Coordinates of C-alpha atoms and ligand atoms in Angstrom, one line a residue:
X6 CA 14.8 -23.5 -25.2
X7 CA 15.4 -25.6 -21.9
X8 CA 13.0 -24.6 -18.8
X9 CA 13.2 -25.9 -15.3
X10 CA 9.8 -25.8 -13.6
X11 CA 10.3 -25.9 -10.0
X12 CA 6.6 -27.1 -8.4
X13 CA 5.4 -28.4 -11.4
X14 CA 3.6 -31.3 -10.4
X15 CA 1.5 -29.0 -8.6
X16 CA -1.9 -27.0 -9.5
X17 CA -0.4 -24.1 -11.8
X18 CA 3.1 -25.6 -12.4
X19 CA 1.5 -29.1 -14.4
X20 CA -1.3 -26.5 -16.3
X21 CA 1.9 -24.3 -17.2
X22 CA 3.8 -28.0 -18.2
X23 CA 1.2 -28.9 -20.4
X24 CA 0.5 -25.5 -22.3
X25 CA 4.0 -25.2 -23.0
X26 CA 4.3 -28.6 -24.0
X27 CA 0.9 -28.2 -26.1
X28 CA 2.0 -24.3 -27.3
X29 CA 6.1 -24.3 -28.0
X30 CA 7.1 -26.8 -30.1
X31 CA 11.0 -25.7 -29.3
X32 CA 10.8 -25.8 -25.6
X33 CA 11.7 -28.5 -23.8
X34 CA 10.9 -29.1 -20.1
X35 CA 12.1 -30.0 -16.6
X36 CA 10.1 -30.4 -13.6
X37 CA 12.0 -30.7 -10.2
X38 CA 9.0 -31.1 -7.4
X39 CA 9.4 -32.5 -3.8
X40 CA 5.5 -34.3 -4.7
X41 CA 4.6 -33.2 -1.5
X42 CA 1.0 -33.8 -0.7
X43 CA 0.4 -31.3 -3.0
X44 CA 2.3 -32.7 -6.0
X45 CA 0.9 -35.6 -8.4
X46 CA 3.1 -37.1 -11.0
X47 CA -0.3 -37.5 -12.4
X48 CA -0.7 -34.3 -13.5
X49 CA 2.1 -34.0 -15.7
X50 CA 1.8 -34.7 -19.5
X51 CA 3.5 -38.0 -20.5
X52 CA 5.8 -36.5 -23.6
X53 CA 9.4 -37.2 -24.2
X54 CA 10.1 -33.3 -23.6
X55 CA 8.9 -33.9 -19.9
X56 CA 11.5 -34.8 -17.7
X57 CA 10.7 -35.1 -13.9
X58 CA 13.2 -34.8 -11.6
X59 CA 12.0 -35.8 -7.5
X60 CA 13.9 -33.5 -5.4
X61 CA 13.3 -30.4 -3.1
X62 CA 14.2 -26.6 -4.1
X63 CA 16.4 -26.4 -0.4
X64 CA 18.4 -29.0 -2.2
X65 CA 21.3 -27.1 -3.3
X66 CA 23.3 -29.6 -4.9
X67 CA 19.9 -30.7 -6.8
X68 CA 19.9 -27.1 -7.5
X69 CA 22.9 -26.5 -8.7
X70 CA 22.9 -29.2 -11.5
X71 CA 19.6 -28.6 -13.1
X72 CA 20.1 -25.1 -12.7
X73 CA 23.2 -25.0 -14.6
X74 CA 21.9 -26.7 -17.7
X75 CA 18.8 -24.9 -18.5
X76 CA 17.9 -21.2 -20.3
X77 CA 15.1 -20.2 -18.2
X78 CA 13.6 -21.0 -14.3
X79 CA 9.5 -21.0 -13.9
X80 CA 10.1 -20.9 -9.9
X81 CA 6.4 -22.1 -8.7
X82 CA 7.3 -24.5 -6.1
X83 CA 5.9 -23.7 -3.3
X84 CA 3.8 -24.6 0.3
X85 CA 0.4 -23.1 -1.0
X86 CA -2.2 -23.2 1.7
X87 CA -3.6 -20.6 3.9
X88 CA -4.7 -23.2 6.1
X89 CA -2.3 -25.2 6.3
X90 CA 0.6 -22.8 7.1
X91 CA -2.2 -21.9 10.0
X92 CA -1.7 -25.5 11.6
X93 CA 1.8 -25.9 11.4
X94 CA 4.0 -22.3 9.6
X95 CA 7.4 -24.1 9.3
X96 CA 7.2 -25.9 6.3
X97 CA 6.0 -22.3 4.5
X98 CA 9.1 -20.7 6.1
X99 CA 11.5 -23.9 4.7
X100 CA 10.1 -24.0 0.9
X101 CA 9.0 -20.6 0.7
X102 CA 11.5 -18.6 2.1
X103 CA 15.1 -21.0 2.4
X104 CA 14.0 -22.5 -1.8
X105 CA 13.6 -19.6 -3.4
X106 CA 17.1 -18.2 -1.3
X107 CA 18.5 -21.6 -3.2
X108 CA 16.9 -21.2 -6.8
X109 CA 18.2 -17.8 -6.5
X110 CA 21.9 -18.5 -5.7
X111 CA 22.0 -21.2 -8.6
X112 CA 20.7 -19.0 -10.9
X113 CA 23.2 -15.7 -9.8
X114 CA 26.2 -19.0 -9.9
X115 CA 25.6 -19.8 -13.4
X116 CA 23.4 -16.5 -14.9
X117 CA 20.2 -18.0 -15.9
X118 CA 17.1 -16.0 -15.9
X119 CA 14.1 -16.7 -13.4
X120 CA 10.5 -16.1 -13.3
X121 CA 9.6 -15.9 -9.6
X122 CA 5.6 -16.7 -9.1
X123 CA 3.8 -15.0 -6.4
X124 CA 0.7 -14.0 -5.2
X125 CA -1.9 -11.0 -4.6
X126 CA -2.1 -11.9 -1.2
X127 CA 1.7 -10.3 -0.2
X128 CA -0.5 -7.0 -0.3
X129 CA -2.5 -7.5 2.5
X130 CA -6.3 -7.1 2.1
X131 CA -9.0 -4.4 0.6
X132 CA -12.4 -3.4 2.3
X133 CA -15.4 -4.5 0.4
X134 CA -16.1 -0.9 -1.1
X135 CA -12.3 0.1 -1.5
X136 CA -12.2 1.4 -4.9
X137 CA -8.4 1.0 -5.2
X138 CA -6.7 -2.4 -6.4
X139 CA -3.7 -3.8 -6.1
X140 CA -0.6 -2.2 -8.0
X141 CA 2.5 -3.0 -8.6
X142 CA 3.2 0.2 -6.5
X143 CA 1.1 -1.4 -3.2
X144 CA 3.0 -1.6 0.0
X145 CA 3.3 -5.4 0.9
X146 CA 1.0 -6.2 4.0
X147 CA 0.7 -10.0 4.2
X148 CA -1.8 -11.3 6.9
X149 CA -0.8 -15.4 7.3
X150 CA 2.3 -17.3 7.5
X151 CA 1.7 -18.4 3.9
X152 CA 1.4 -14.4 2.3
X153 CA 4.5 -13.0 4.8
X154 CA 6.7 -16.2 3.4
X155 CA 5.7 -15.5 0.2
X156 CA 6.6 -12.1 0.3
X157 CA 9.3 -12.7 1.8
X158 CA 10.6 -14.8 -1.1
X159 CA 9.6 -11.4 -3.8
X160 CA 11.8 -9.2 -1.4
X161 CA 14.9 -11.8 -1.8
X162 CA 14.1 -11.6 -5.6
X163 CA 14.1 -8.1 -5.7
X164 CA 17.2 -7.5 -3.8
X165 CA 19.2 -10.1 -5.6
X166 CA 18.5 -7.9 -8.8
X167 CA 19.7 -5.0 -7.5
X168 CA 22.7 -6.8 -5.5
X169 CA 23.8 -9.0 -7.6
X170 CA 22.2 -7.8 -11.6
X171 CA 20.1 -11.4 -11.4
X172 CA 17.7 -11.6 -14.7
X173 CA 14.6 -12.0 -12.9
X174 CA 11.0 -11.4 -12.9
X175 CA 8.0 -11.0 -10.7
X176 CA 4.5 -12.1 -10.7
X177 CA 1.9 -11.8 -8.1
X178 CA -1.6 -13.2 -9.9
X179 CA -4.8 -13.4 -8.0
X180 CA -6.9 -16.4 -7.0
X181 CA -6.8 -19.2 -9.7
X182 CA -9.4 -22.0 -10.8
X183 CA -9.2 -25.0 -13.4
X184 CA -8.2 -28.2 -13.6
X185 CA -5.9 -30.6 -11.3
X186 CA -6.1 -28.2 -8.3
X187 CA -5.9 -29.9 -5.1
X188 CA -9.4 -30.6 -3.5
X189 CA -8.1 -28.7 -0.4
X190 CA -8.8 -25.5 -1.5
X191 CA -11.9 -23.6 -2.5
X192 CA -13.8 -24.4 -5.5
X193 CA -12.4 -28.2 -6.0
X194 CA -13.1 -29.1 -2.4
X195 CA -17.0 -27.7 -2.6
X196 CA -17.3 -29.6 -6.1
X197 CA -15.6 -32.8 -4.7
X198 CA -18.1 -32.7 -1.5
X199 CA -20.9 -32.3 -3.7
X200 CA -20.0 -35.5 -6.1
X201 CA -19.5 -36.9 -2.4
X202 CA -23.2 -35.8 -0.9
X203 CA -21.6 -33.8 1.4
X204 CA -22.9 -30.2 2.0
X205 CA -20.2 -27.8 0.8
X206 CA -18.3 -25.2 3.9
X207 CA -17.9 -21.8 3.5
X208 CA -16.4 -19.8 6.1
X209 CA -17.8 -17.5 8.1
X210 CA -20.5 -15.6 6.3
X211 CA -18.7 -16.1 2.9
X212 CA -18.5 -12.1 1.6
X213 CA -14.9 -12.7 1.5
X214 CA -14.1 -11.3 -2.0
X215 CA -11.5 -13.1 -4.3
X216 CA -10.5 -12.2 -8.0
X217 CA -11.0 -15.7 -10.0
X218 CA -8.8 -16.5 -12.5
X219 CA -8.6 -19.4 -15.2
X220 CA -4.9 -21.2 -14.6
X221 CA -4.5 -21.0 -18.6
X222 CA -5.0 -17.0 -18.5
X223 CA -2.6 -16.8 -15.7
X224 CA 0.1 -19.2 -17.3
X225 CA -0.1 -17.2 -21.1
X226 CA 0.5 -14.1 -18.9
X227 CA 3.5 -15.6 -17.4
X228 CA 5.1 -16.9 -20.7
X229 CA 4.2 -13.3 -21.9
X230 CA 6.8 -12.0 -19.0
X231 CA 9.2 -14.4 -19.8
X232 CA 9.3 -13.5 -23.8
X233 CA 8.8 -9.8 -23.4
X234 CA 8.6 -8.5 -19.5
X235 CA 10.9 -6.2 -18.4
X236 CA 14.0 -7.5 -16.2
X237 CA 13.6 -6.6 -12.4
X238 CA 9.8 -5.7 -12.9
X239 CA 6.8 -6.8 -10.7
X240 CA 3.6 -7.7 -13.0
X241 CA 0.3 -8.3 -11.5
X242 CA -2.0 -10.8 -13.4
X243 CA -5.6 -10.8 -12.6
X244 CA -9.1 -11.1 -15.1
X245 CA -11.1 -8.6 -13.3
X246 CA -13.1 -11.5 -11.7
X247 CA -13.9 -10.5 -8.2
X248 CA -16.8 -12.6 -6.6
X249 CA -17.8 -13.4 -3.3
X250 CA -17.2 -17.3 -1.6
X251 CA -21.1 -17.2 -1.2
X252 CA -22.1 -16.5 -4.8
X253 CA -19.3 -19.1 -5.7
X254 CA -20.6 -21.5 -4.1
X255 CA -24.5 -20.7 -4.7
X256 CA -23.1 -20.7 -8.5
X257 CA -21.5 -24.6 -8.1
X258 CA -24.4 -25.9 -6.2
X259 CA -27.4 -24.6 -9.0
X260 CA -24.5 -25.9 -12.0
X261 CA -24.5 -29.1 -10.1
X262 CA -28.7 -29.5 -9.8
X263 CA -29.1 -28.6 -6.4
X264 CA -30.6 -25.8 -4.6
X265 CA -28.4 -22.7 -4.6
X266 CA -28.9 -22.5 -0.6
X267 CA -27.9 -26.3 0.0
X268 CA -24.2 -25.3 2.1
X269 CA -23.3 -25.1 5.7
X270 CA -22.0 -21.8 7.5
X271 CA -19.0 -23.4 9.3
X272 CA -15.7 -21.2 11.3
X273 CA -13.7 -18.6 9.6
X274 CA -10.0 -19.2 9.3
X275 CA -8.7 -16.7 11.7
X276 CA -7.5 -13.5 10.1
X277 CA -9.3 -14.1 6.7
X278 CA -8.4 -11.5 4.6
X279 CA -11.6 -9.9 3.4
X280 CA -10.7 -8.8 -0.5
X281 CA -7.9 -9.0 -3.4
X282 CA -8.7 -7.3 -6.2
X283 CA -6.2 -6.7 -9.5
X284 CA -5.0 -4.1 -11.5
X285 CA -3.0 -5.9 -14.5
X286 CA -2.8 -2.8 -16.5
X287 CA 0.6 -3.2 -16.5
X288 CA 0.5 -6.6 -17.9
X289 CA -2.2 -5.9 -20.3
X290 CA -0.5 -2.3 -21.9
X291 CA 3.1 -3.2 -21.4
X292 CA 3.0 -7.0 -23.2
X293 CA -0.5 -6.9 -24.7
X294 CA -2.0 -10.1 -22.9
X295 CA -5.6 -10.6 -22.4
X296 CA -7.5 -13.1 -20.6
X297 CA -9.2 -15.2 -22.6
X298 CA -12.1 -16.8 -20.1
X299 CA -14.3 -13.6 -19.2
X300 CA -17.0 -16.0 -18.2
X301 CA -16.3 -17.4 -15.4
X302 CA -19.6 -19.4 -14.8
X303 CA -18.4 -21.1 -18.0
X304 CA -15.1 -21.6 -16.7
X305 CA -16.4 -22.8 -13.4
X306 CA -18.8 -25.0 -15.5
X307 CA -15.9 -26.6 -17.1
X308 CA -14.3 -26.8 -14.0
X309 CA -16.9 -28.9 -12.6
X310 CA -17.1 -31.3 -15.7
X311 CA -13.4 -32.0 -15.2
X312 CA -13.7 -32.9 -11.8
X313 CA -16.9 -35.6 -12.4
X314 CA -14.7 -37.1 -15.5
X315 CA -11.7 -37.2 -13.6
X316 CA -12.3 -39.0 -10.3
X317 CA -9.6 -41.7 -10.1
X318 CA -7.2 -38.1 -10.2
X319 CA -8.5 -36.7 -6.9
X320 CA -10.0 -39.1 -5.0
X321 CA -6.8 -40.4 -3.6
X322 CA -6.3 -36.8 -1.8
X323 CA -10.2 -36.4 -1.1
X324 CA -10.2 -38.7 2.7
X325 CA -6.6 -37.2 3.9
X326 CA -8.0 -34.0 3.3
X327 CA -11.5 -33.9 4.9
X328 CA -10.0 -35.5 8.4
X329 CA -7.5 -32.4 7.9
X330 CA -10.7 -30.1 7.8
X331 CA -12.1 -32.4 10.8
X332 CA -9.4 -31.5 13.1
X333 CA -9.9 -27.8 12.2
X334 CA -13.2 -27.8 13.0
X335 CA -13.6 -26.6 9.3
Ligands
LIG2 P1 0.3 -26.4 -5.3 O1 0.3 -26.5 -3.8 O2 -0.8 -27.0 -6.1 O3 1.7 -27.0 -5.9 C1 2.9 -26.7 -5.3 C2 3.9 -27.7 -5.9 O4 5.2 -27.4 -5.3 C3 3.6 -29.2 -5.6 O5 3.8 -30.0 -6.7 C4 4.6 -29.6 -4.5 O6 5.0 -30.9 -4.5 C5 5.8 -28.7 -4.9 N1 6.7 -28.4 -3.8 C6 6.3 -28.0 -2.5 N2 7.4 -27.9 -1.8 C7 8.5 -28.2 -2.5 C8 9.9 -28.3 -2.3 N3 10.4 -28.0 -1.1 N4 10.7 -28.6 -3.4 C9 10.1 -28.9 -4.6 N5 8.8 -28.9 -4.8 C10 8.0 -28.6 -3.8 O7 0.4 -24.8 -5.6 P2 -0.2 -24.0 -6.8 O8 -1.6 -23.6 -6.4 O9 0.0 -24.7 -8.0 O10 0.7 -22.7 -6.7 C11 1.9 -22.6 -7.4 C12 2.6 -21.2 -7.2 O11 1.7 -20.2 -7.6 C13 2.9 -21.0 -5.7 O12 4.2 -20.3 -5.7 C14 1.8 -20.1 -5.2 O13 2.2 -19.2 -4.2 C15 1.5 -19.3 -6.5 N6 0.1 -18.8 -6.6 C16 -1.0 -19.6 -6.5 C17 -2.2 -19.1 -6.7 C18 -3.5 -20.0 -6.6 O14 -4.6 -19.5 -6.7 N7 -3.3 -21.3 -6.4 C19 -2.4 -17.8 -7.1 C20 -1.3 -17.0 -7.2 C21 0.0 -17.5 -7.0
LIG3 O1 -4.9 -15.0 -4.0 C1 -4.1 -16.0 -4.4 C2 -4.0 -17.1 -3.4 O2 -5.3 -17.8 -3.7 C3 -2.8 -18.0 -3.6 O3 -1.7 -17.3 -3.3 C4 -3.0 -19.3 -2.7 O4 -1.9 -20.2 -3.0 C5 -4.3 -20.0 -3.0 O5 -4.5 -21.0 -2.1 C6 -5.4 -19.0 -2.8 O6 -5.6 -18.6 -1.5 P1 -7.0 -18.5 -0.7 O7 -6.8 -18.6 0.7 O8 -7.7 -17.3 -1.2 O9 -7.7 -19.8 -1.4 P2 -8.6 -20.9 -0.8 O10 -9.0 -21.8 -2.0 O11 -8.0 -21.6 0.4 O12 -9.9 -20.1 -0.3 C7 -10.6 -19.2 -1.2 C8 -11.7 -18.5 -0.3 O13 -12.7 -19.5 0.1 C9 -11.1 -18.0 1.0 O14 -11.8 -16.7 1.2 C10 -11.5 -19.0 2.0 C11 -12.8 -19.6 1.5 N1 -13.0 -21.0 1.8 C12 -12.0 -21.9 1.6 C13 -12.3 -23.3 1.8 C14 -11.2 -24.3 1.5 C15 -14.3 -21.4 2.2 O15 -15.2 -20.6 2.4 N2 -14.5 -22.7 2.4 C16 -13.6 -23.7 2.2 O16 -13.9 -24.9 2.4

């Protein structure tokens, strides 16, 4: 099988590179990734059924070609950052929104099947003691630029199935943790600050609620969907691992040896959505996958001992990143 990874010199896409390579001895693999900021060549496994191709998703020429000679899209390219698309929206609106319009047209052109990856966050936000979580059967209620362009991106998927009889899937998975994720986001910028000396920053009063998930659970779910998920359906992968920012970060500091109160309150990113939570039911009955790290201090713990063994990887990003914060006040 031939798959084009779009995005997969990124966080999830280079996880998802190297399970595949390390899982299915018949697949072989293309990347095409803009390496943004956000991409590392790095990341990728060096093996002779890796290809990388340097080139943007808007691209359609680009597109076209790769598109044409492959089985099977894994569309995870993407502007990821909640931050981020706070500062400065366009970029979200460009990759987000005008790429996935381009993947789709190559793949209606020459009927290839895609995997569209999305997030929880298209549904808006839960309150703290809402005992309802997402479904496939949510109404989408995105908050930031980043959520509404990612939703955005599902609602073009959807309608080119029903237009236009694309092969396509949908999944929107909840907050994920592991290896090679940018330092710019949660749990690898607190563990990065620590190695550093720095105090770690949580946001506001830090009972924002996210549902952790390990990148490996997330990408056997999605390879599950690919092999046996229905086409046109929306599958929602989570591990049932809602915790708030400020036991995450109490967790990291006592892992790391220091005292679980050793952070600094600093300000909230305007309109913080408070909660995600998952129901993967679906997921779980329908194709029968599990998650396999239910611990997630152990995952986090692992998480931690890649990032001290694997300094030269992210400390190139680590200076850009913090003057970033600086200018947020963040
Ligand atoms: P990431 O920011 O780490 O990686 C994104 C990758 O896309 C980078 O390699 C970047 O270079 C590439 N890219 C960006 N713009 C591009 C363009 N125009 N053309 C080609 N490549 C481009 O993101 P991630 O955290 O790995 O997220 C991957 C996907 O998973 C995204 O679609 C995101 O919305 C979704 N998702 C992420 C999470 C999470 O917790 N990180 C959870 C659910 C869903
Ligand atoms: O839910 C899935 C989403 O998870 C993905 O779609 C996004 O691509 C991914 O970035 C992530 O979005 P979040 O905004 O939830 O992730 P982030 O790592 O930026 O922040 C996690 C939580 O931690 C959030 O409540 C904000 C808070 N936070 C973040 C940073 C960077 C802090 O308290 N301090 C920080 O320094």
């Amino acid at each position: 099988m031939k798959v084009l990874v779009t995005g997969g010199a990124g966080f999830i896409g280079a996880n998802f590179v190297r399970r595949t390579i390390a899982t299915r001895p018949d697949t072989d693999v293309t990347v095409l990734d803009a390496l943004t900021y956000a991409g590392n060549a790095a990341s990728l496994p060096s093996d002779e059924r890796v290809t990388l191709v340097k080139g943007d998703i808007a691209d359609a020429d680009t597109v076209d070609e790769l598109v044409r000679t492959t089985d099977v899209v894994v569309h995870f390219a993407a502007e990821s950052h909640n931050d981020n698309s706070l500062h400065d929206p366009w970029p979200f609106v460009q990759t987000n929104v005008i790429g996935t319009y381009t993947i789709l047209e190559a793949c209606r052109r020459h009927g290839v099947r895609l995997h569209h990856i999305s997030t929880d966050e298209v549904y808006g936000d839960l309150e703290l003691d809402d005992p309802a979580k997402f479904t496939p059967a949510t109404p989408y209620n995105p908050s930031s630029p980043y959520s509404s362009t990612k939703a955005s991106s599902d609602l073009l998927v959807r309608a080119w199935v029903r237009s236009f009889g694309l092969e396509a899937t949908i999944s929107n998975c909840s907050n994920n943790y592991g290896p090679f994720q940018h330092v710019e986001k949660f749990i690898p910028r607190q563990i990065t600050n620590i190695i550093d000396g720095v105090r770690p920053k949580l946001y506001g009063a830090g009972l924002n609620v996210r549902d952790w998930i390990h990148v490996d659970d997330h990408n056997d779910a999605v390879w599950s969907i690919i092999d046996g998920g229905r086409i046109g359906e929306t599958y929602l992968i989570g591990a049932d691992g809602e915790v708030d920012n400020k036991t995450v970060v109490e967790t990291i500091l006592a892992e790391m040896g220091f005292e679980p109160d050793a952070y600094d309150h600093v300000s909230d990113r305007p309109g913080h959505d408070l909660r995600y939570a998952i129901d993967a039911s679906r997921t779980r009955d329908e194709l029968g996958w599990e998650p396999t790290y239910i611990d997630f201090a152990s995952g986090l713990r692992a998480t931690i001992a890649w990032y001290r063994d694997n300094e030269p990887w992210w400390r190139a990003q680590k200076h850009a990143t913090e003057l970033k914060y600086e200018q947020l006040g963040r």
